[in-house]
Coordinates of C-alpha atoms (C1' of nucleotides) in Angstrom, one line a residue:
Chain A
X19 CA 16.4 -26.7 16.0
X20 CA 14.6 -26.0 19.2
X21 CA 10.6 -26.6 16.9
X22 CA 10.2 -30.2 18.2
X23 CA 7.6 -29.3 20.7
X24 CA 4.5 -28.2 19.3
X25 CA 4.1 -31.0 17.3
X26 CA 0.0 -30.6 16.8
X27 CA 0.9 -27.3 14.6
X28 CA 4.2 -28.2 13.3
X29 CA 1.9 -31.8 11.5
X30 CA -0.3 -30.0 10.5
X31 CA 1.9 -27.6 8.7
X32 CA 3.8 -30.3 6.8
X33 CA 0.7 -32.0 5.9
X34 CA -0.5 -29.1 4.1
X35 CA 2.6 -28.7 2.5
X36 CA 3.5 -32.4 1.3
X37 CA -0.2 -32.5 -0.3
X38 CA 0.9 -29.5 -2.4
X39 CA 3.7 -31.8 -3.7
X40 CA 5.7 -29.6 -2.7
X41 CA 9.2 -29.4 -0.9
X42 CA 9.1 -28.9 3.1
X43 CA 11.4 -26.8 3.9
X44 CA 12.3 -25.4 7.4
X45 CA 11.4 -21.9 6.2
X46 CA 7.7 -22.7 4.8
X47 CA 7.3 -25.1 7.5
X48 CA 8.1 -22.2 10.3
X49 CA 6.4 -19.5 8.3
X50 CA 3.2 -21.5 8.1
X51 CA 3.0 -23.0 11.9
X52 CA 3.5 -19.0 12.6
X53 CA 0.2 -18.5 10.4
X54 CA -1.9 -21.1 11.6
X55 CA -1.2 -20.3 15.3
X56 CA -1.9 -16.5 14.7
X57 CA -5.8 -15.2 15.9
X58 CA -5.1 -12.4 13.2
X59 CA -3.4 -11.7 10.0
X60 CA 0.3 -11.3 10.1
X61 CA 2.7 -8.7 8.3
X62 CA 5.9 -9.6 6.7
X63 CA 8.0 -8.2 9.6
X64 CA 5.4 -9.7 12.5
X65 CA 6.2 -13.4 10.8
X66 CA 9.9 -12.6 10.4
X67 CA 9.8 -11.5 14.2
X68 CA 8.0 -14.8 15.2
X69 CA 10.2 -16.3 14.0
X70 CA 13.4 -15.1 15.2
X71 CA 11.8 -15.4 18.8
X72 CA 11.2 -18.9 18.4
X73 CA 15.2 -19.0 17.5
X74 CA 14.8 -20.0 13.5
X75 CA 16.0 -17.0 11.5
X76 CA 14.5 -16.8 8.8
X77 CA 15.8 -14.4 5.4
X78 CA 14.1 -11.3 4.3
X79 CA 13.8 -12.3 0.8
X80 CA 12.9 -15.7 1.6
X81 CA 10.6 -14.8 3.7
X82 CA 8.7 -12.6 1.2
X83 CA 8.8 -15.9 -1.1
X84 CA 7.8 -18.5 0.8
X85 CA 4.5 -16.0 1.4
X86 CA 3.8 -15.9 -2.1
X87 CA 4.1 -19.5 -2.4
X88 CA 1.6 -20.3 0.3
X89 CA -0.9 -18.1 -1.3
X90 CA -0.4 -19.3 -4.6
X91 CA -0.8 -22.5 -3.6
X92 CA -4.1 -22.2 -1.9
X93 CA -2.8 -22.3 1.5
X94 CA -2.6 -19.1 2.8
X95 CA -3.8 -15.8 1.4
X96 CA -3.0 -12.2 1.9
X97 CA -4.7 -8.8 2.1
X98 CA -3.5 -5.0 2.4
X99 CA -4.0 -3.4 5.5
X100 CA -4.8 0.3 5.7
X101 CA -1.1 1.0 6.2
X102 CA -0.2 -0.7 2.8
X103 CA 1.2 -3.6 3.7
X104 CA 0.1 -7.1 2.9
X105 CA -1.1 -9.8 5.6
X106 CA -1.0 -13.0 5.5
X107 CA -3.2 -15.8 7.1
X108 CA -2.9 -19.5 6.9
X109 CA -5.9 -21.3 6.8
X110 CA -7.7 -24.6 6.7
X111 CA -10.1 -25.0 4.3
X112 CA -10.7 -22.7 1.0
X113 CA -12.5 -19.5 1.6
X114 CA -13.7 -16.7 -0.7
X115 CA -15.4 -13.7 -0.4
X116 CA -14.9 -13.0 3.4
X117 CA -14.7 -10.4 5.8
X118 CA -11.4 -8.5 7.1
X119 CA -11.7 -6.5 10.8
X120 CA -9.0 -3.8 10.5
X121 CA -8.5 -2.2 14.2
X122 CA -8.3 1.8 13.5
X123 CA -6.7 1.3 17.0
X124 CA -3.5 -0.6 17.2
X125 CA -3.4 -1.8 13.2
X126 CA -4.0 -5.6 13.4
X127 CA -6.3 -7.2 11.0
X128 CA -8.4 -10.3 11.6
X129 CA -9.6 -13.0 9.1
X130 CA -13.4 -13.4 9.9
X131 CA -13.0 -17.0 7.7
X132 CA -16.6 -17.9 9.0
X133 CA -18.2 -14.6 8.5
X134 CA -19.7 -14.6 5.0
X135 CA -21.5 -11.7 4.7
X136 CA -24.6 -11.8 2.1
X137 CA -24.5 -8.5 0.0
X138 CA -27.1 -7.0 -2.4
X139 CA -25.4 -5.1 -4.9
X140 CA -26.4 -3.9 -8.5
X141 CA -23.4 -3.4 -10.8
X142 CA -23.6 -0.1 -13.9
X143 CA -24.0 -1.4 -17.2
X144 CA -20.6 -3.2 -18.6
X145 CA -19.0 -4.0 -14.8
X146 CA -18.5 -7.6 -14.6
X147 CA -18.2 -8.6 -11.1
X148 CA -15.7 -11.4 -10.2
X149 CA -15.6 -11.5 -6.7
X150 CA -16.0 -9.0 -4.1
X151 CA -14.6 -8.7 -0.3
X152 CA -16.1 -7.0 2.6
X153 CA -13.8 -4.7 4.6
X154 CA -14.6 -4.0 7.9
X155 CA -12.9 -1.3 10.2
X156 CA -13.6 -0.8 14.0
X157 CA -12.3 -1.6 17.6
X158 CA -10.9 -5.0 18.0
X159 CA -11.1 -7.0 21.4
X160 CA -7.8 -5.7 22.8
X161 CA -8.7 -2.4 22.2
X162 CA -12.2 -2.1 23.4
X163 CA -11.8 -0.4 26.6
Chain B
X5 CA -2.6 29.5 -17.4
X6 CA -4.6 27.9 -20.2
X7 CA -6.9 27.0 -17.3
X8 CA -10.0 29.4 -18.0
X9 CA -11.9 27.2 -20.3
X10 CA -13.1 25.0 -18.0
X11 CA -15.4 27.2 -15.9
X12 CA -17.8 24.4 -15.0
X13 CA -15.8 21.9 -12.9
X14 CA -13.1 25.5 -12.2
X15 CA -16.1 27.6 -10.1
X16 CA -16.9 23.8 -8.2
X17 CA -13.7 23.3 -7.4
X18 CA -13.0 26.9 -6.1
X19 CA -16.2 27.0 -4.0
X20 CA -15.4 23.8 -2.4
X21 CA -12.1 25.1 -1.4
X22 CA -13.5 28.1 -0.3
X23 CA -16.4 26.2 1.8
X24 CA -13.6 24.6 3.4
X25 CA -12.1 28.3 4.5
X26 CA -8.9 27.4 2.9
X27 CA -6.7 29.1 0.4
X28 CA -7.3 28.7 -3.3
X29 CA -3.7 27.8 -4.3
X30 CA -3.6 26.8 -8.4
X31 CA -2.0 23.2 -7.1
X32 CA -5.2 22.6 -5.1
X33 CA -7.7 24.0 -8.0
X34 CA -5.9 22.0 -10.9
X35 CA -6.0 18.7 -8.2
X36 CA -9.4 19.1 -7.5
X37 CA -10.9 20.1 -11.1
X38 CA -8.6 16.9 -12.5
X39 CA -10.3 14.5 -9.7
X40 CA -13.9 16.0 -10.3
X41 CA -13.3 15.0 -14.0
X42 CA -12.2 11.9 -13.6
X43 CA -15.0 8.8 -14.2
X44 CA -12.7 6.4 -11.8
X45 CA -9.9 6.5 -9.0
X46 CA -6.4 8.2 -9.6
X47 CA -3.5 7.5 -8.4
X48 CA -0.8 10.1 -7.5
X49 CA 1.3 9.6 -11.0
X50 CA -2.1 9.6 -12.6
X51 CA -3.0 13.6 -11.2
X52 CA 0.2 14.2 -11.9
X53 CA 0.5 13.5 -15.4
X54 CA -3.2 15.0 -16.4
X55 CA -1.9 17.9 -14.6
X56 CA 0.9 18.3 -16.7
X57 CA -0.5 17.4 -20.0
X58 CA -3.0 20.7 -19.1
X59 CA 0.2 22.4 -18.7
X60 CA 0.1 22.6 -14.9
X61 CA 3.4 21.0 -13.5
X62 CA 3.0 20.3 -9.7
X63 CA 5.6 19.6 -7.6
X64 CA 5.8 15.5 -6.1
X65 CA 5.5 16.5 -2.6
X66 CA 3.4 19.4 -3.0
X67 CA 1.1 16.7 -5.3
X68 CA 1.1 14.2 -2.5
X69 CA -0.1 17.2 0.1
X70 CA -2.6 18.6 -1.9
X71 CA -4.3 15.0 -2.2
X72 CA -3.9 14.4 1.6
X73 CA -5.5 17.4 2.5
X74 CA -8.4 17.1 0.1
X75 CA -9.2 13.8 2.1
X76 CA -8.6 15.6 5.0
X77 CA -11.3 18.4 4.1
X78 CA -13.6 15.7 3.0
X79 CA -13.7 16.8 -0.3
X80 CA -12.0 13.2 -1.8
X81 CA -11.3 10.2 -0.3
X82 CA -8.8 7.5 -0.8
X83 CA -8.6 4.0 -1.4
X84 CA -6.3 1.3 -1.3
X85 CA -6.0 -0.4 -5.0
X86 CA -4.6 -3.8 -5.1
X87 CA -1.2 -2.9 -6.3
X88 CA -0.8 -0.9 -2.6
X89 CA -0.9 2.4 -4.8
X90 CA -3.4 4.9 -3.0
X91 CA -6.3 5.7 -5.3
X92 CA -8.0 9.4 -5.2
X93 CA -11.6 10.4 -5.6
X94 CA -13.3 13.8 -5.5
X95 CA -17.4 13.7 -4.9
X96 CA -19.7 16.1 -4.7
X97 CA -21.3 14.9 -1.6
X98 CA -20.6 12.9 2.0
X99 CA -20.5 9.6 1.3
X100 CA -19.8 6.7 3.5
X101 CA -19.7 3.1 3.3
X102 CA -19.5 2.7 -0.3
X103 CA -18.1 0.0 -2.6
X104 CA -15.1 0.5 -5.0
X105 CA -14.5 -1.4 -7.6
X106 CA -11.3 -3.0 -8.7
X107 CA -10.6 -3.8 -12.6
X108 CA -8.6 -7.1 -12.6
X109 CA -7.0 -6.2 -16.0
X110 CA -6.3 -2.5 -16.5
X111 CA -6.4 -1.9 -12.7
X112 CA -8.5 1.0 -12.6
X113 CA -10.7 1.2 -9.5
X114 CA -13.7 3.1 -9.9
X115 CA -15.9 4.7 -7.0
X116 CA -19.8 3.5 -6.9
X117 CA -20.8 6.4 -5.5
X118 CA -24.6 5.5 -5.6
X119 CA -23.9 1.6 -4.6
X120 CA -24.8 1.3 -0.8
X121 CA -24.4 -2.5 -0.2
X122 CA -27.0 -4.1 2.1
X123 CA -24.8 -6.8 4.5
X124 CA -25.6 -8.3 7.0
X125 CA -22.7 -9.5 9.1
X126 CA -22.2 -10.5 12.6
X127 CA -19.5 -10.1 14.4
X128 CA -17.5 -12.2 17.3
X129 CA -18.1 -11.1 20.8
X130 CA -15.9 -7.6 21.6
X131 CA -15.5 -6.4 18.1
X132 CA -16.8 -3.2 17.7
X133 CA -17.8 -1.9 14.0
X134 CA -17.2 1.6 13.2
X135 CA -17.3 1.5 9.3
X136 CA -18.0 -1.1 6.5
X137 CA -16.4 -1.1 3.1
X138 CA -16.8 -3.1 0.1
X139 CA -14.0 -4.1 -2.4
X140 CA -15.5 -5.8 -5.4
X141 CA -13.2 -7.1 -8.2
X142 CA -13.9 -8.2 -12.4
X143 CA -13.4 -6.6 -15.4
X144 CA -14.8 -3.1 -16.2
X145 CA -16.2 -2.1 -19.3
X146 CA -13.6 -0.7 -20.7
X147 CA -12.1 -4.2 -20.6
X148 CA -14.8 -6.4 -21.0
X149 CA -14.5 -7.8 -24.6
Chain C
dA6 C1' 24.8 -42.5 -1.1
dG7 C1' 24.4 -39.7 -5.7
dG8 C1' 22.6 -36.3 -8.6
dA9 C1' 19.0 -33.4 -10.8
dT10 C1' 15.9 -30.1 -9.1
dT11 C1' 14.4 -26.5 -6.4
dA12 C1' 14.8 -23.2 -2.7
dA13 C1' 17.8 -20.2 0.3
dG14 C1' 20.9 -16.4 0.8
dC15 C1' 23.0 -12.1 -0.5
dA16 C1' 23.3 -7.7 -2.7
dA17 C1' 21.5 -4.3 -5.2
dC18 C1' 17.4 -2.1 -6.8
dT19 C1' 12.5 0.0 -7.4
dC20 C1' 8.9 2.7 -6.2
dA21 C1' 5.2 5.0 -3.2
dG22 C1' 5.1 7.8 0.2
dT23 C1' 7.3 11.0 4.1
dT24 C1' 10.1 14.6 6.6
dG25 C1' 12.7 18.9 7.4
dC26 C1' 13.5 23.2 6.2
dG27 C1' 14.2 27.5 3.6
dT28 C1' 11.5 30.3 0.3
dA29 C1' 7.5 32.1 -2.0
dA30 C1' 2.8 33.0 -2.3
dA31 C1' -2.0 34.1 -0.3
dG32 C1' -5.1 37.1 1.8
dG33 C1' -6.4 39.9 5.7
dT34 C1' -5.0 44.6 7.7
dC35 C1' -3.6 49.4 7.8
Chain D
dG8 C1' -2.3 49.4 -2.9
dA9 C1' 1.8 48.2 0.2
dC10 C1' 2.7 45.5 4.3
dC11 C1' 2.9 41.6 7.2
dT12 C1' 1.6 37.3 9.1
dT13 C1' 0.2 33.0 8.0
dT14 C1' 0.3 29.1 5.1
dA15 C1' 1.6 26.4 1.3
dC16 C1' 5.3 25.3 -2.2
dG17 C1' 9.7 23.4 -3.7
dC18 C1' 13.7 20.9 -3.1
dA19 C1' 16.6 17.3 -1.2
dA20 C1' 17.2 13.6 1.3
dC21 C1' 15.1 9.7 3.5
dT22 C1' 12.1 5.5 4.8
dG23 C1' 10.3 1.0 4.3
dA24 C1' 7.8 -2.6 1.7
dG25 C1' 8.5 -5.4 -1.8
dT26 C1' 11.4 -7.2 -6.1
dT27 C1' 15.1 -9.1 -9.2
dG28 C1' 19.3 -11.6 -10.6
dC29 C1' 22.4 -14.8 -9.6
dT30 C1' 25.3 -17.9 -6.9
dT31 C1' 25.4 -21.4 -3.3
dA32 C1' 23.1 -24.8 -0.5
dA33 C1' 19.5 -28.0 0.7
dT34 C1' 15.8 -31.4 -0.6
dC35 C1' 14.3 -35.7 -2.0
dC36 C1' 13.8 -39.2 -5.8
dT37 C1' 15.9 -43.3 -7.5

DNA sequence: AGGATTAAGCAACTCAGTTGCGTAAAGGTC
DNA sequence: GACCTTTACGCAACTGAGTTGCTTAATCCT
């Protein structure tokens, strides 16, 4: 109901999710046109607000499931803001080791997806490095003045 | 009581406080000795529970104060580990833009003190960086068969 | 359309961290 | 050293993100 529109999103979305061989249901398929039409990364409650603007309720614990299922399957992923909550993002091609803006202003975190940053570290003996991330904190563009 | 022993880390801890002009309550010394002996990040259970195996029960509330101020003070700082559980660390000097490490299998994050990353990262237009941090992950030798 | 599989919905729970307020302790002053 | 003001402690009750178990409903394959 009332999602018929923005059909350019709303393909994309289910194309992501039928590759996974997975079930598209109204829920993932609203939680992840939410995603990938966000410029930054999304709480729980920002998605669950989305959505109930846009008219489709959606369940709390649903909600926090269909997250974890984007994520796990490659989809989306997540990261903890400085206020301990976890932020998702939807994106379109795999990424690893990438940047996150957190504003110290108004809270909202941003994917950098094309910002790998080239590091020089040197780990103590015994430390075996998996994968590291780069956390960045600082004014973001609506809160520049 | 049954706190004497321990002069070393003890006068440190006191003369920090003291630095700070603050009072030297016995929470904030036992906190502050505990976090200058640890070799990685603790959590709030983890003070906790070395506090009272010393014999020092501190209150919850008083606990989670006591570590909040520290930060505040600059005498530890705090970091996010990936189960949203804040992590404490006491250091001897200012240090900023360092890189914690985050074990994937026991979970202990431990504070590279001495590892200032090199990055080099550019940002979109009207981002403004205040402060870089780097979250590596892997195992840690404690769990590195 | 029918039926096995899988997700949604609901309620109750966990756990880290917070808030308010009365009481006790710390440390400067007389 | 006793006094008094300031500051921290202790207790209880609360918040809010995230989780678990189980029943009902929806998906989609044949």
């Amino acid at each position: 109901m009332a999602m018929s529109e923005e059909s350019g999103s709303a393909k994309t979305a289910i194309k992501m999710i039928q590759e996974a061989g997975a079930r598209a249901t109204a829920a993932r398929l609203t939680v992840l046109r939410i995603l990938l039409s966000a410029d930054h990364a999304l709480t729980h409650s920002d998605v669950e607000q989305a959505a109930s603007a846009a008219g489709d309720l959606i369940e709390r614990v649903t909600l926090y499931r269909v997250l974890e299922w984007l994520v796990d399957q490659g989809v989306a992923h997540k990261t903890l803001g400085l206020d301990r909550v976890w932020r998702f993002n939807a994106h379109h091609e795999a990424i690893s080791n990438h940047a996150h803006f957190n504003c110290t202003d108004c809270g909202r975190v941003y994917c950098m997806e094309s910002l790998n940053p080239v590091f020089a570290i040197t780990l103590p003996p015994h430390f075996q490095l998996q994968q590291a991330d780069v956390s960045l904190q600082g004014l973001c563009p609506c809160c520049t003045d």
